[in-house]
mmCIF file of C-alpha atoms in Angstrom:
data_model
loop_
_atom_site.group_PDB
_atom_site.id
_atom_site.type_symbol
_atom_site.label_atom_id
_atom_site.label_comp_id
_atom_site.label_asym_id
_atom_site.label_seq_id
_atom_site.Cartn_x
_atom_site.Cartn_y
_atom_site.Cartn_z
ATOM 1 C CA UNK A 1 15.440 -26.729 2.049
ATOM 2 C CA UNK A 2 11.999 -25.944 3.228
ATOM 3 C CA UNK A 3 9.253 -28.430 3.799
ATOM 4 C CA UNK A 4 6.226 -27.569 1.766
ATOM 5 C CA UNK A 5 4.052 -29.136 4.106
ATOM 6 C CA UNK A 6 4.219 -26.592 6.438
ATOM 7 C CA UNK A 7 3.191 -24.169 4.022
ATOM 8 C CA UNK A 8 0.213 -21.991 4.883
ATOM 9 C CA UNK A 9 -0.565 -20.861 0.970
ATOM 10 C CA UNK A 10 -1.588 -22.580 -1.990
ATOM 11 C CA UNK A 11 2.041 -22.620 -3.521
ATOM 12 C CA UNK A 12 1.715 -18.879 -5.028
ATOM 13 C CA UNK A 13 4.039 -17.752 -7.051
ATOM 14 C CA UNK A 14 5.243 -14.560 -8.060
ATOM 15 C CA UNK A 15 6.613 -13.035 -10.664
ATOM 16 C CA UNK A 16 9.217 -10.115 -11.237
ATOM 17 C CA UNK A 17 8.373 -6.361 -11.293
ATOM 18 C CA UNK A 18 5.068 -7.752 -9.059
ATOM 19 C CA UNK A 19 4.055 -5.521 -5.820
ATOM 20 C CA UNK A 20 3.461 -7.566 -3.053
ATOM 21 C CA UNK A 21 3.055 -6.940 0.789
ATOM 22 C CA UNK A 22 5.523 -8.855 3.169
ATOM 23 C CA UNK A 23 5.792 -10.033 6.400
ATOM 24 C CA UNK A 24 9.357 -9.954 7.870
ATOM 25 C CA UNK A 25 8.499 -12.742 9.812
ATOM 26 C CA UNK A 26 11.475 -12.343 12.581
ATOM 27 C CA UNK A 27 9.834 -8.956 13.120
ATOM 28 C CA UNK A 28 6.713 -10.523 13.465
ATOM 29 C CA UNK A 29 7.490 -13.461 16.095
ATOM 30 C CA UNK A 30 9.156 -10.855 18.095
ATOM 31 C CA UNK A 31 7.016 -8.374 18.414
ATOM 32 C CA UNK A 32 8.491 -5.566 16.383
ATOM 33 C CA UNK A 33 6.916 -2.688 15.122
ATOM 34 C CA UNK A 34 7.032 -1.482 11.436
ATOM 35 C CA UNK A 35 7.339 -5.803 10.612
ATOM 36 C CA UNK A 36 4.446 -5.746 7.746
ATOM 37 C CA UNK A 37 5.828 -3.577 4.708
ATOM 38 C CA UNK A 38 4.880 -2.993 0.309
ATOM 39 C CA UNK A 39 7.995 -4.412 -2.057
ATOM 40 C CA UNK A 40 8.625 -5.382 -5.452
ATOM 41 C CA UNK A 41 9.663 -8.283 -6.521
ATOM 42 C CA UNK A 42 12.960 -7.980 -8.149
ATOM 43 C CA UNK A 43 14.157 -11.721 -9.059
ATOM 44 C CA UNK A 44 12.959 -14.738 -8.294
ATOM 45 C CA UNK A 45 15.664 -17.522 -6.664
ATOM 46 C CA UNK A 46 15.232 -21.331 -7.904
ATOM 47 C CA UNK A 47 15.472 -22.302 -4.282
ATOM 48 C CA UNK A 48 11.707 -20.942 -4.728
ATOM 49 C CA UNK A 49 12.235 -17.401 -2.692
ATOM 50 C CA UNK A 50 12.411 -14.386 -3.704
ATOM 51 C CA UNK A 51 14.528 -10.997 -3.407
ATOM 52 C CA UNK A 52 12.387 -8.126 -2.836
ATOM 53 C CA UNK A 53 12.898 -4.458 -2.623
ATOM 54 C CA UNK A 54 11.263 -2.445 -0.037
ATOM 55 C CA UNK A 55 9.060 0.471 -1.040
ATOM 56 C CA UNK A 56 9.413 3.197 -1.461
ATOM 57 C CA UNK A 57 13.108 3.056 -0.562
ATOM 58 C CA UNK A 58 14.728 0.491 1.158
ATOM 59 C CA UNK A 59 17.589 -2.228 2.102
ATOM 60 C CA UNK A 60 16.840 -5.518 -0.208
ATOM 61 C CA UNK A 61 15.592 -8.349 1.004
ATOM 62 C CA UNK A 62 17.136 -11.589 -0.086
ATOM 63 C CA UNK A 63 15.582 -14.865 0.056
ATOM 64 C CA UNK A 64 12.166 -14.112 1.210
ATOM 65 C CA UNK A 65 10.087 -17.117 1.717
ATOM 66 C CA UNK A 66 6.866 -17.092 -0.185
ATOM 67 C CA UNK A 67 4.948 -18.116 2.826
ATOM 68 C CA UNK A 68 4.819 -13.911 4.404
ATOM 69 C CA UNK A 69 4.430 -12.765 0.964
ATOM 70 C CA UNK A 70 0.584 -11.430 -0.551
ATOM 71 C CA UNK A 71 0.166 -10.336 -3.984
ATOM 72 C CA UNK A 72 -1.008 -6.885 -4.725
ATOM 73 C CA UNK A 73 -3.123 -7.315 -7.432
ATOM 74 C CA UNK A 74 -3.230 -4.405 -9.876
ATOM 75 C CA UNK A 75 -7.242 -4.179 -9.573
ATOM 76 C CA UNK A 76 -6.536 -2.834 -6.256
ATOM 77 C CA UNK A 77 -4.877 0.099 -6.627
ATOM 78 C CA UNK A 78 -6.912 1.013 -9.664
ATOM 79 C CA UNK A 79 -10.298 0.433 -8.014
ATOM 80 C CA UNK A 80 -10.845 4.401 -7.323
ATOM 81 C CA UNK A 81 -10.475 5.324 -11.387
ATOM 82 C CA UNK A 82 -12.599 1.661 -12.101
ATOM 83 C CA UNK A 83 -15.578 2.980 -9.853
ATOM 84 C CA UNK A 84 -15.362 6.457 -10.014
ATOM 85 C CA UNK A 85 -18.892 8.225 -10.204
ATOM 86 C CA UNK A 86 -18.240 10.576 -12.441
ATOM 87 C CA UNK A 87 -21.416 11.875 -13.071
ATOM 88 C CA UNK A 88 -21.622 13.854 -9.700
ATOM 89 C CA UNK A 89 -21.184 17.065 -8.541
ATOM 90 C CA UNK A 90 -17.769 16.564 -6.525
ATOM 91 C CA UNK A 91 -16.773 12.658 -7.697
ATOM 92 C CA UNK A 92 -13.489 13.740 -8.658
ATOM 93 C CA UNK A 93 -12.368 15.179 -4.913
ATOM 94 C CA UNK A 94 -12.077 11.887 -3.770
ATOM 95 C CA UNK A 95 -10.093 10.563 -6.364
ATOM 96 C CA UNK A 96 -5.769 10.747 -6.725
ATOM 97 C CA UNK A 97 -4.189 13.464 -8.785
ATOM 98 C CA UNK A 98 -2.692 10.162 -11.045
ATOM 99 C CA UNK A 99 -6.602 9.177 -11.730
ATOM 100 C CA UNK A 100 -7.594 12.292 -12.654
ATOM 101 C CA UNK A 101 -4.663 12.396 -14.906
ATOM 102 C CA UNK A 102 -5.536 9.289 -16.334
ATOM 103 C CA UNK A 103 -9.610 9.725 -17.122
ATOM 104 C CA UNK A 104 -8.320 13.009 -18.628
ATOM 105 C CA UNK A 105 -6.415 11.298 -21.204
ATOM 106 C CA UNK A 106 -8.748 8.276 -21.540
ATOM 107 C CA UNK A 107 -11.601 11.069 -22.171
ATOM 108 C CA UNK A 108 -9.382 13.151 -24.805
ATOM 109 C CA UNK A 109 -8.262 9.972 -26.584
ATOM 110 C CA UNK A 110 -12.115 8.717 -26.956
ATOM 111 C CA UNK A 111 -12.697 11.894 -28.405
ATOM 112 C CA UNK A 112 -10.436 12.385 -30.970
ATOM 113 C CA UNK A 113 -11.535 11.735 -34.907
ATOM 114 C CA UNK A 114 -9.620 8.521 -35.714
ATOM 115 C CA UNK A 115 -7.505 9.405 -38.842
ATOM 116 C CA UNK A 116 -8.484 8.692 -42.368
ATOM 117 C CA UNK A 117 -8.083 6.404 -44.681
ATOM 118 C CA UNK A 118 -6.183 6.596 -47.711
ATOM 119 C CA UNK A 119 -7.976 6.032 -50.869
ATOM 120 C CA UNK A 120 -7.714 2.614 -52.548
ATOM 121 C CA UNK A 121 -6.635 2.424 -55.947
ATOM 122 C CA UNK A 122 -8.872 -0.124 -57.696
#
């Protein structure tokens, strides 16, 4: 069991399907390379750790201890499509292929008549 006073966070949690980066803390301590790496959180244990899968391919981690674990908030990756200046000449070189894709369709859906009504019958 671990002590929770030697935790170093504020007792995050995480949920499944969540992106988070981890710290193989073993790694760490002894000076490994490659120790620091993205996963997903694919269930969450009731001994409060977690088993994570390595991104984008990679052996599972079981029973990772919250403590080497940071959340990868969503706002993150999306920050290029969120504060994109579109009106410039050139904005879009900078952005991802995916963000493109996605103002594309956010563009063609704002655009499009919504559909009618049918007539009431009073």
């Amino acid at each position: 069991m671990r002590d929770s006073a030697q935790s170093t966070t504020a007792g995050t949690t995480f949920k499944r399907g969540q992106f988070v980066l981890y710290r193989d803390p073993q790694m760490f301590w002894t000076g490994q390379a490659g120790h620091t790496f993205v996963c997903r959180v694919e269930r969450v244990c009731l001994d409060n750790t977690y088993d994570l899968t390595p991104l984008p391919v990679g052996s599972p981690i079981y029973y990772a201890d919250p403590d080497y674990m940071r959340l990868l908030p969503a706002v993150d990756a999306m920050r290029d499509i969120d504060t994109a200046p579109l009106n410039t000449d050139g904005a879009a070189d900078d952005m991802t292929a995916a963000a493109i894709a996605w103002l594309t369709q956010q563009h063609a859906t704002a655009n499009q008549r919504p559909p009618e009504l049918p007539a009431q019958d009073d």
